[in-house]
CSV table of C-alpha atoms and ligand atoms in Angstrom, one decimal:
chain,number,residue,atom,x,y,z
A,189,MET,CA,-57.9,-51.7,-25.9
A,190,THR,CA,-60.9,-49.6,-26.4
A,191,GLN,CA,-60.9,-47.8,-29.8
A,192,PRO,CA,-63.3,-45.3,-30.7
A,193,THR,CA,-65.5,-46.4,-33.5
A,194,THR,CA,-68.2,-44.8,-35.4
A,195,GLN,CA,-70.5,-46.8,-32.9
A,196,SER,CA,-68.8,-45.0,-30.0
A,197,THR,CA,-71.6,-43.4,-28.1
A,198,PRO,CA,-71.7,-41.2,-24.8
A,199,GLN,CA,-73.0,-44.6,-23.5
A,200,SER,CA,-69.7,-46.5,-24.2
A,201,ILE,CA,-67.8,-43.9,-22.4
A,202,LYS,CA,-70.1,-44.0,-19.4
A,203,GLU,CA,-69.7,-47.8,-19.5
A,204,LEU,CA,-66.0,-47.6,-19.7
A,205,GLU,CA,-66.0,-45.3,-16.5
A,206,GLN,CA,-68.2,-47.5,-14.5
A,207,ARG,CA,-66.1,-50.5,-15.3
A,208,ALA,CA,-62.8,-48.1,-14.3
A,209,LEU,CA,-64.5,-47.2,-11.2
A,210,LYS,CA,-65.6,-50.8,-10.2
A,211,GLU,CA,-61.9,-52.0,-10.8
A,212,LEU,CA,-60.3,-49.1,-8.8
A,213,ALA,CA,-62.7,-49.7,-5.9
A,214,GLY,CA,-61.2,-53.4,-5.9
A,215,ALA,CA,-57.4,-52.1,-5.9
A,216,ASN,CA,-56.4,-52.1,-2.3
A,217,ASP,CA,-52.8,-51.7,-2.3
A,218,ALA,CA,-50.2,-49.6,-4.2
A,219,ASP,CA,-49.2,-52.2,-6.7
A,220,ALA,CA,-52.9,-52.7,-7.6
A,221,LEU,CA,-53.4,-48.9,-8.1
A,222,GLU,CA,-50.5,-48.6,-10.4
A,223,ARG,CA,-51.6,-51.2,-12.6
A,224,TRP,CA,-55.0,-49.5,-12.7
A,225,ARG,CA,-53.5,-46.3,-13.5
A,226,VAL,CA,-51.6,-47.8,-16.5
A,227,ALA,CA,-54.7,-49.7,-17.7
A,228,TYR,CA,-56.9,-46.7,-17.9
A,229,LEU,CA,-54.9,-43.5,-17.8
A,230,GLY,CA,-51.4,-44.6,-18.8
A,231,ARG,CA,-50.0,-43.6,-22.0
A,232,ARG,CA,-51.6,-46.9,-23.7
A,233,GLY,CA,-54.6,-47.1,-21.4
A,234,ALA,CA,-58.0,-47.7,-22.2
A,235,LEU,CA,-59.2,-43.8,-22.0
A,236,THR,CA,-55.9,-42.1,-23.5
A,237,THR,CA,-56.1,-44.7,-26.5
A,238,PHE,CA,-59.9,-43.9,-26.8
A,239,LEU,CA,-59.2,-39.9,-26.6
A,240,ARG,CA,-56.4,-40.5,-29.2
A,241,GLY,CA,-58.6,-42.2,-31.8
A,242,LEU,CA,-61.4,-39.4,-31.7
A,243,ALA,CA,-59.0,-37.9,-34.4
A,244,GLN,CA,-60.4,-40.0,-37.1
A,245,LEU,CA,-64.2,-39.2,-36.0
A,246,PRO,CA,-66.4,-36.7,-38.1
A,247,LEU,CA,-66.2,-33.3,-36.4
A,248,GLU,CA,-69.7,-33.4,-34.5
A,249,GLN,CA,-68.9,-36.6,-32.7
A,250,ARG,CA,-65.5,-35.8,-32.2
A,251,ARG,CA,-66.6,-32.6,-30.3
A,252,GLU,CA,-69.2,-34.3,-28.2
A,253,LEU,CA,-67.1,-37.5,-27.2
A,254,GLY,CA,-64.1,-35.4,-27.0
A,255,ALA,CA,-66.0,-33.3,-24.3
A,256,LEU,CA,-67.2,-36.4,-22.3
A,257,GLY,CA,-64.0,-38.2,-22.7
A,258,ASN,CA,-62.0,-35.5,-21.1
A,259,GLN,CA,-64.4,-35.1,-18.3
A,260,THR,CA,-64.2,-38.7,-17.8
A,261,LYS,CA,-60.5,-38.5,-17.6
A,262,SER,CA,-60.5,-35.8,-15.1
A,263,SER,CA,-63.0,-37.5,-12.9
A,264,LEU,CA,-61.1,-41.0,-13.0
A,265,GLU,CA,-58.0,-39.0,-12.2
A,266,GLU,CA,-59.5,-37.4,-9.0
A,267,GLU,CA,-61.1,-40.6,-8.0
A,268,LEU,CA,-57.4,-42.4,-8.3
A,269,VAL,CA,-56.2,-39.5,-5.9
A,270,ARG,CA,-59.2,-39.9,-3.4
A,271,HIS,CA,-58.9,-43.5,-3.4
A,272,SER,CA,-55.2,-43.8,-2.8
A,273,GLN,CA,-55.5,-41.5,0.1
A,274,GLU,CA,-58.1,-43.7,1.5
A,275,ILE,CA,-56.0,-46.7,1.1
A,276,SER,CA,-52.9,-45.3,2.9
A,277,GLN,CA,-55.2,-44.0,5.7
A,278,ARG,CA,-56.5,-47.4,6.2
A,279,LEU,CA,-53.0,-49.0,6.3
A,280,LEU,CA,-51.8,-46.5,8.6
A,281,ALA,CA,-54.9,-47.2,11.1
A,282,ARG,CA,-54.1,-50.7,10.7
A,283,THR,CA,-50.5,-50.2,11.8
A,284,ILE,CA,-51.5,-48.0,14.8
A,285,ASP,CA,-53.9,-50.7,15.9
A,286,GLN,CA,-51.2,-53.5,15.9
A,287,GLU,CA,-48.9,-51.5,17.7
A,288,ARG,CA,-51.5,-50.3,20.2
A,289,LEU,CA,-50.3,-50.9,23.8
A,290,ASP,CA,-52.3,-52.7,26.4
A,291,VAL,CA,-51.6,-50.5,29.3
A,292,THR,CA,-53.3,-53.0,31.6
A,293,LEU,CA,-50.8,-55.8,31.1
A,294,PRO,CA,-48.6,-56.4,33.9
A,295,GLY,CA,-45.1,-55.1,33.5
A,296,ARG,CA,-42.1,-56.9,32.7
A,297,PRO,CA,-40.1,-57.2,35.8
A,298,THR,CA,-36.6,-55.8,35.6
A,299,THR,CA,-33.8,-57.4,37.8
A,300,ILE,CA,-32.7,-55.1,40.3
A,301,GLY,CA,-29.3,-55.9,41.9
A,302,ARG,CA,-28.8,-56.3,45.4
A,303,LEU,CA,-26.3,-55.6,48.0
A,304,HIS,CA,-23.4,-58.3,48.9
A,305,PRO,CA,-24.4,-60.0,52.1
A,306,THR,CA,-20.8,-58.6,53.4
A,307,THR,CA,-21.6,-55.2,52.5
A,308,GLN,CA,-25.3,-55.6,54.2
A,309,VAL,CA,-23.8,-56.8,57.5
A,310,VAL,CA,-21.1,-53.9,57.2
A,311,ARG,CA,-23.8,-51.6,57.2
A,312,GLU,CA,-26.1,-52.9,59.8
A,313,ILE,CA,-23.2,-53.0,62.0
A,314,THR,CA,-21.8,-49.5,61.2
A,315,ALA,CA,-25.4,-48.4,61.6
A,316,ALA,CA,-25.6,-49.7,65.0
A,317,PHE,CA,-22.2,-47.6,66.1
A,318,SER,CA,-23.3,-44.6,64.3
A,319,SER,CA,-26.5,-44.5,66.3
A,320,MET,CA,-24.2,-44.7,69.4
A,321,GLY,CA,-22.3,-41.7,68.4
A,322,PHE,CA,-19.4,-43.3,66.3
A,323,SER,CA,-18.6,-41.8,62.9
A,324,VAL,CA,-17.4,-44.1,60.1
A,325,VAL,CA,-14.1,-43.6,58.3
A,326,GLU,CA,-12.0,-45.8,56.0
A,327,GLY,CA,-8.3,-46.1,55.4
A,328,PRO,CA,-5.8,-47.6,52.8
A,329,GLU,CA,-5.6,-51.1,52.3
A,330,VAL,CA,-1.8,-50.9,51.1
A,331,GLU,CA,-0.4,-49.8,54.5
A,332,TRP,CA,3.0,-49.1,56.1
A,333,GLU,CA,4.6,-51.4,58.3
A,334,ARG,CA,4.9,-48.8,60.9
A,335,TYR,CA,1.0,-48.4,61.2
A,336,ASN,CA,0.2,-52.1,60.7
A,337,PHE,CA,2.7,-53.2,63.2
A,338,GLU,CA,5.2,-50.7,64.9
A,339,MET,CA,2.9,-48.0,66.1
A,340,LEU,CA,0.8,-50.8,67.2
A,341,ASN,CA,3.4,-51.9,69.8
A,342,ILE,CA,4.4,-54.6,67.5
A,343,PRO,CA,8.2,-53.8,67.0
A,344,HIS,CA,10.3,-55.5,64.5
A,345,GLY,CA,11.4,-59.0,65.6
A,346,HIS,CA,8.5,-59.2,68.1
A,347,PRO,CA,7.0,-62.5,68.3
A,348,ALA,CA,3.5,-61.1,68.3
A,349,ARG,CA,4.1,-60.5,64.4
A,350,ASP,CA,3.6,-64.4,63.9
A,351,MET,CA,0.1,-63.6,64.8
A,352,TRP,CA,-0.3,-62.0,61.3
A,353,ASN,CA,0.5,-64.1,58.3
A,354,THR,CA,1.4,-61.0,56.0
A,355,LEU,CA,1.4,-60.2,52.3
A,356,TRP,CA,4.4,-58.1,51.8
A,357,ILE,CA,4.7,-55.6,48.8
A,358,ASP,CA,7.5,-56.3,46.6
A,359,TYR,CA,9.3,-52.8,47.3
A,360,ARG,CA,12.5,-52.0,49.4
A,361,ASP,CA,13.5,-48.9,51.0
A,362,GLU,CA,17.3,-47.4,51.3
A,363,ALA,CA,17.9,-50.0,54.4
A,364,GLY,CA,16.7,-52.8,52.2
A,365,ARG,CA,13.5,-53.2,54.0
A,366,GLN,CA,10.1,-54.1,52.8
A,367,PRO,CA,7.9,-51.4,54.6
A,368,MET,CA,4.8,-51.9,52.7
A,369,LEU,CA,2.2,-54.5,53.0
A,370,LEU,CA,-1.5,-55.5,52.4
A,371,ARG,CA,-3.0,-54.4,55.8
A,372,THR,CA,-3.4,-57.8,58.1
A,373,HIS,CA,-6.2,-55.9,60.2
A,374,THR,CA,-8.1,-52.4,60.4
A,375,SER,CA,-6.2,-51.5,63.5
A,376,PRO,CA,-3.6,-49.3,61.7
A,377,MET,CA,-6.5,-46.8,61.4
A,378,GLN,CA,-6.5,-46.6,65.0
A,379,VAL,CA,-3.2,-44.8,64.7
A,380,ARG,CA,-3.9,-42.7,61.7
A,381,VAL,CA,-7.4,-41.2,63.2
A,382,MET,CA,-5.4,-40.6,66.5
A,383,GLU,CA,-2.4,-39.0,64.7
A,384,SER,CA,-4.5,-36.5,62.6
A,385,THR,CA,-7.3,-35.6,65.3
A,386,GLN,CA,-7.7,-34.8,69.1
A,387,PRO,CA,-9.9,-36.5,71.4
A,388,PRO,CA,-12.6,-37.0,71.9
A,389,ILE,CA,-12.5,-39.7,69.3
A,390,ARG,CA,-15.3,-42.2,68.4
A,391,VAL,CA,-14.9,-44.0,65.2
A,392,VAL,CA,-15.5,-46.9,63.4
A,393,VAL,CA,-13.6,-48.4,60.5
A,394,PRO,CA,-15.0,-50.8,58.0
A,395,GLY,CA,-12.6,-52.2,55.4
A,396,LYS,CA,-10.8,-55.2,53.7
A,397,CYS,CA,-7.9,-56.8,55.1
A,398,TYR,CA,-5.2,-59.4,53.7
A,399,ARG,CA,-3.2,-62.5,55.0
A,400,TYR,CA,-1.2,-65.0,53.7
A,401,GLU,CA,-3.5,-67.8,54.3
A,402,ALA,CA,-4.4,-71.4,52.8
A,403,THR,CA,-8.2,-70.9,52.5
A,404,ASP,CA,-10.7,-73.3,54.2
A,405,ALA,CA,-14.2,-73.1,55.5
A,406,THR,CA,-13.1,-70.6,58.1
A,407,HIS,CA,-10.1,-69.0,56.4
A,408,GLU,CA,-10.0,-66.5,53.8
A,409,TRP,CA,-7.0,-64.4,52.3
A,410,HIS,CA,-8.9,-61.6,52.3
A,411,PHE,CA,-11.9,-60.7,54.4
A,412,TYR,CA,-13.6,-57.6,56.2
A,413,GLN,CA,-13.0,-56.1,59.5
A,414,ILE,CA,-14.8,-53.5,61.4
A,415,GLU,CA,-12.3,-51.6,63.7
A,416,GLY,CA,-13.9,-49.4,66.6
A,417,LEU,CA,-11.9,-46.8,68.5
A,418,ALA,CA,-12.9,-44.4,71.4
A,419,VAL,CA,-10.6,-42.2,73.1
A,420,ASP,CA,-11.2,-39.5,75.9
A,421,GLU,CA,-10.6,-38.2,79.2
A,422,GLY,CA,-11.9,-40.8,81.8
A,423,ILE,CA,-13.0,-43.6,79.5
A,424,THR,CA,-12.7,-46.8,81.3
A,425,PHE,CA,-13.4,-50.6,80.9
A,426,ALA,CA,-17.0,-50.2,81.9
A,427,ASP,CA,-17.4,-47.9,78.7
A,428,LEU,CA,-16.0,-50.7,76.5
A,429,LYS,CA,-18.5,-53.3,78.2
A,430,GLY,CA,-21.6,-51.0,78.0
A,431,THR,CA,-20.9,-50.3,74.5
A,432,LEU,CA,-20.2,-53.6,73.1
A,433,TYR,CA,-23.0,-55.0,75.2
A,434,GLU,CA,-25.5,-52.5,73.6
A,435,PHE,CA,-24.1,-53.4,69.9
A,436,ALA,CA,-24.4,-57.2,70.7
A,437,ARG,CA,-28.1,-56.8,71.9
A,438,ARG,CA,-28.8,-54.4,68.9
A,439,LEU,CA,-27.6,-56.8,66.5
A,440,PHE,CA,-28.3,-60.2,68.0
A,441,GLY,CA,-31.6,-59.3,70.0
A,442,GLU,CA,-32.4,-58.2,73.5
A,443,GLU,CA,-32.0,-61.4,75.3
A,444,ARG,CA,-28.4,-61.6,74.4
A,445,LYS,CA,-26.0,-62.1,77.2
A,446,VAL,CA,-22.4,-61.4,76.7
A,447,ARG,CA,-19.0,-62.7,77.9
A,448,PHE,CA,-15.6,-61.1,78.1
A,449,ARG,CA,-12.4,-63.3,78.6
A,450,CYS,CA,-8.8,-62.3,78.7
A,451,ASP,CA,-6.8,-62.6,75.7
A,452,TYR,CA,-3.6,-60.9,74.1
A,453,PHE,CA,-3.3,-58.2,71.5
A,454,PRO,CA,-0.2,-56.0,71.8
A,455,PHE,CA,-1.8,-52.8,71.3
A,456,VAL,CA,-4.3,-53.2,74.0
A,457,GLU,CA,-4.0,-53.6,77.8
A,458,PRO,CA,-6.2,-55.4,79.2
A,459,GLY,CA,-7.3,-57.4,76.1
A,460,VAL,CA,-10.3,-59.5,76.0
A,461,ASP,CA,-12.5,-61.5,73.5
A,462,MET,CA,-15.9,-60.9,73.6
A,463,SER,CA,-18.6,-63.8,73.4
A,464,ILE,CA,-22.3,-63.9,73.4
A,465,ASP,CA,-24.4,-66.6,74.5
A,466,CYS,CA,-25.5,-68.5,71.4
A,467,PHE,CA,-28.8,-67.3,70.1
A,468,ALA,CA,-29.4,-70.5,68.2
A,469,CYS,CA,-29.6,-72.8,71.3
A,470,ASP,CA,-30.0,-70.0,73.7
A,471,GLY,CA,-26.9,-70.8,75.5
A,472,GLY,CA,-27.9,-74.5,76.2
A,473,GLY,CA,-25.1,-75.7,74.3
A,474,GLU,CA,-25.7,-79.4,74.1
A,475,GLY,CA,-25.5,-80.6,70.4
A,476,CYS,CA,-25.9,-77.1,68.8
A,477,ARG,CA,-24.1,-76.8,65.5
A,478,ILE,CA,-23.5,-72.9,65.6
A,479,CYS,CA,-21.8,-72.8,69.1
A,480,ARG,CA,-20.4,-76.4,68.8
A,481,ASP,CA,-21.6,-77.4,72.3
A,482,SER,CA,-20.2,-74.4,74.2
A,483,GLY,CA,-23.1,-72.1,74.5
A,484,TRP,CA,-20.9,-69.1,73.6
A,485,ILE,CA,-19.9,-67.4,70.4
A,486,GLU,CA,-16.7,-65.5,70.2
A,487,ILE,CA,-17.7,-62.3,68.0
A,488,MET,CA,-14.7,-59.9,68.5
A,489,GLY,CA,-11.3,-58.9,70.1
A,490,ALA,CA,-11.2,-55.8,72.3
A,491,GLY,CA,-9.5,-53.8,75.2
A,492,MET,CA,-8.5,-50.8,76.5
A,493,VAL,CA,-5.8,-48.8,74.0
A,494,HIS,CA,-2.3,-49.6,75.3
A,495,PRO,CA,-0.3,-46.7,76.8
A,496,GLN,CA,2.4,-47.2,74.6
A,497,VAL,CA,0.1,-46.7,71.7
A,498,LEU,CA,-1.4,-43.3,73.0
A,499,LYS,CA,2.2,-42.1,73.6
A,500,GLY,CA,3.3,-43.0,70.3
A,501,VAL,CA,0.8,-40.6,68.8
A,502,GLY,CA,1.7,-37.8,71.2
A,503,TYR,CA,-1.3,-38.3,73.5
A,504,ASP,CA,-0.7,-38.2,77.3
A,505,PRO,CA,-1.7,-41.5,78.7
A,506,GLU,CA,-2.2,-40.0,82.1
A,507,LYS,CA,-4.9,-37.7,80.6
A,508,TYR,CA,-6.7,-39.9,77.9
A,509,THR,CA,-7.6,-43.5,77.8
A,510,GLY,CA,-9.7,-45.3,75.3
A,511,PHE,CA,-11.0,-48.5,74.2
A,512,ALA,CA,-10.6,-50.4,70.8
A,513,PHE,CA,-12.4,-53.4,69.0
A,514,GLY,CA,-12.1,-55.4,65.9
A,515,LEU,CA,-14.7,-57.7,64.6
A,516,GLY,CA,-15.3,-59.6,61.3
A,517,PRO,CA,-18.3,-58.9,59.6
A,518,GLU,CA,-18.2,-62.3,57.4
A,519,ARG,CA,-18.1,-64.2,60.7
A,520,ILE,CA,-21.1,-62.5,62.1
A,521,ALA,CA,-23.1,-63.0,59.0
A,522,MET,CA,-22.2,-66.7,59.0
A,523,LEU,CA,-23.4,-66.7,62.6
A,524,LYS,CA,-26.6,-65.1,61.9
A,525,TYR,CA,-27.3,-66.8,58.7
A,526,GLY,CA,-26.1,-70.1,59.4
A,527,ILE,CA,-23.4,-70.0,56.6
A,528,ASP,CA,-21.0,-72.9,57.1
A,529,ASP,CA,-18.3,-71.9,54.8
A,530,ILE,CA,-16.7,-68.3,54.4
A,531,ARG,CA,-15.5,-69.0,51.0
A,532,HIS,CA,-19.0,-68.8,49.9
A,533,PHE,CA,-18.9,-65.0,50.2
A,534,TYR,CA,-16.2,-64.6,47.6
A,535,THR,CA,-16.9,-67.1,44.9
A,536,ASN,CA,-19.5,-65.0,43.2
A,537,ASP,CA,-22.0,-68.0,43.1
A,538,LEU,CA,-25.5,-66.3,42.3
A,539,ARG,CA,-27.4,-69.3,43.9
A,540,PHE,CA,-25.5,-68.2,47.2
A,541,LEU,CA,-25.6,-64.6,46.8
A,542,ARG,CA,-29.6,-64.2,45.7
A,543,GLN,CA,-30.6,-65.6,49.2
A,544,PHE,CA,-29.7,-62.1,50.8
B,873,LIG,N1,-7.0,-56.3,65.1
B,873,LIG,C1,-7.2,-57.3,65.9
B,873,LIG,C2,-7.1,-58.7,65.0
B,873,LIG,O1,-7.0,-58.7,63.6
B,873,LIG,C3,-8.5,-57.2,66.5
B,873,LIG,C4,-8.6,-56.3,67.6
B,873,LIG,C5,-8.7,-54.9,67.3
B,873,LIG,C6,-8.1,-56.6,69.0
B,873,LIG,C7,-8.9,-53.9,68.3
B,873,LIG,C8,-8.4,-55.6,69.8
B,873,LIG,C9,-8.6,-54.3,69.5
B,873,LIG,O2,-7.1,-59.8,65.3
């Protein structure tokens, strides 16, 4: 501790000041600054002790050294403030420097989801029909038996019901019947659309269907269908063929040929299944995995709306005629992309889904 003595001179205060300033310059953080403040300006600090001790000196000396000592004290105090500010600015600058962004670095890629392959194909198909003047509508997945069967010319007890393995809802009406089911196809929407509008009608109906199935590579208990319906005065089988042929070419390429063969669906007459010539082997057939040697691939069922169905919704079958069709988008996706198992669509395996 620096005590004033009779040898204390202006020179010794100067030395004290210089030592203090030198130490202050070396104090680089808040702790060091505080230590410095205690050592020189604190209650028992060097300068304070020095000033306190002046009281014992003769008046002349006390006056001179007192004035000098007080000056030194305030200049050290100012210097402390100045130096602390400098240090905090330096710290701030360093922090900013460390946090600086390099805007030229390549960005981190965010993972964007994608549309499920079924959704993609559904959209592709509905877009093709939209561009031919069809509008897109949707309907309920839980359906009345009336729409799913009866109004489609499949009455109670009709053997054609066996063509659809049905999941019935556990609910009974007054007659003890189960009138509600998970729709087995999108065809009930034919009836709903006709009931609620008047011709001309041109609609496609994408949606989920359900069947009581054991699953295997080509059967799922739920899957999509896209139903189509056109009703107007004077619609003929030629319109059906022309529309579906154009659709097949849009989806599978200009070169495609189509083939219609007789088939049976209770709600159309005549009924057909439509095939395209195989795009994988160009119809050659032999050894082709996609068409299994036949050269042809069945892609949908279709036909002219049965007069019974038109009558059921109050249309005059002498005035109005129409065609309807139904196709399975998963099946079309399987053909297009060479997918060998329909179960891939709904097992949620990203290795599969990421390929589309
Ligand atoms: N609904 C039929 C099925 O599920 C397909 C179909 C629709 C056939 C429209 C003809 C007309 O098999």
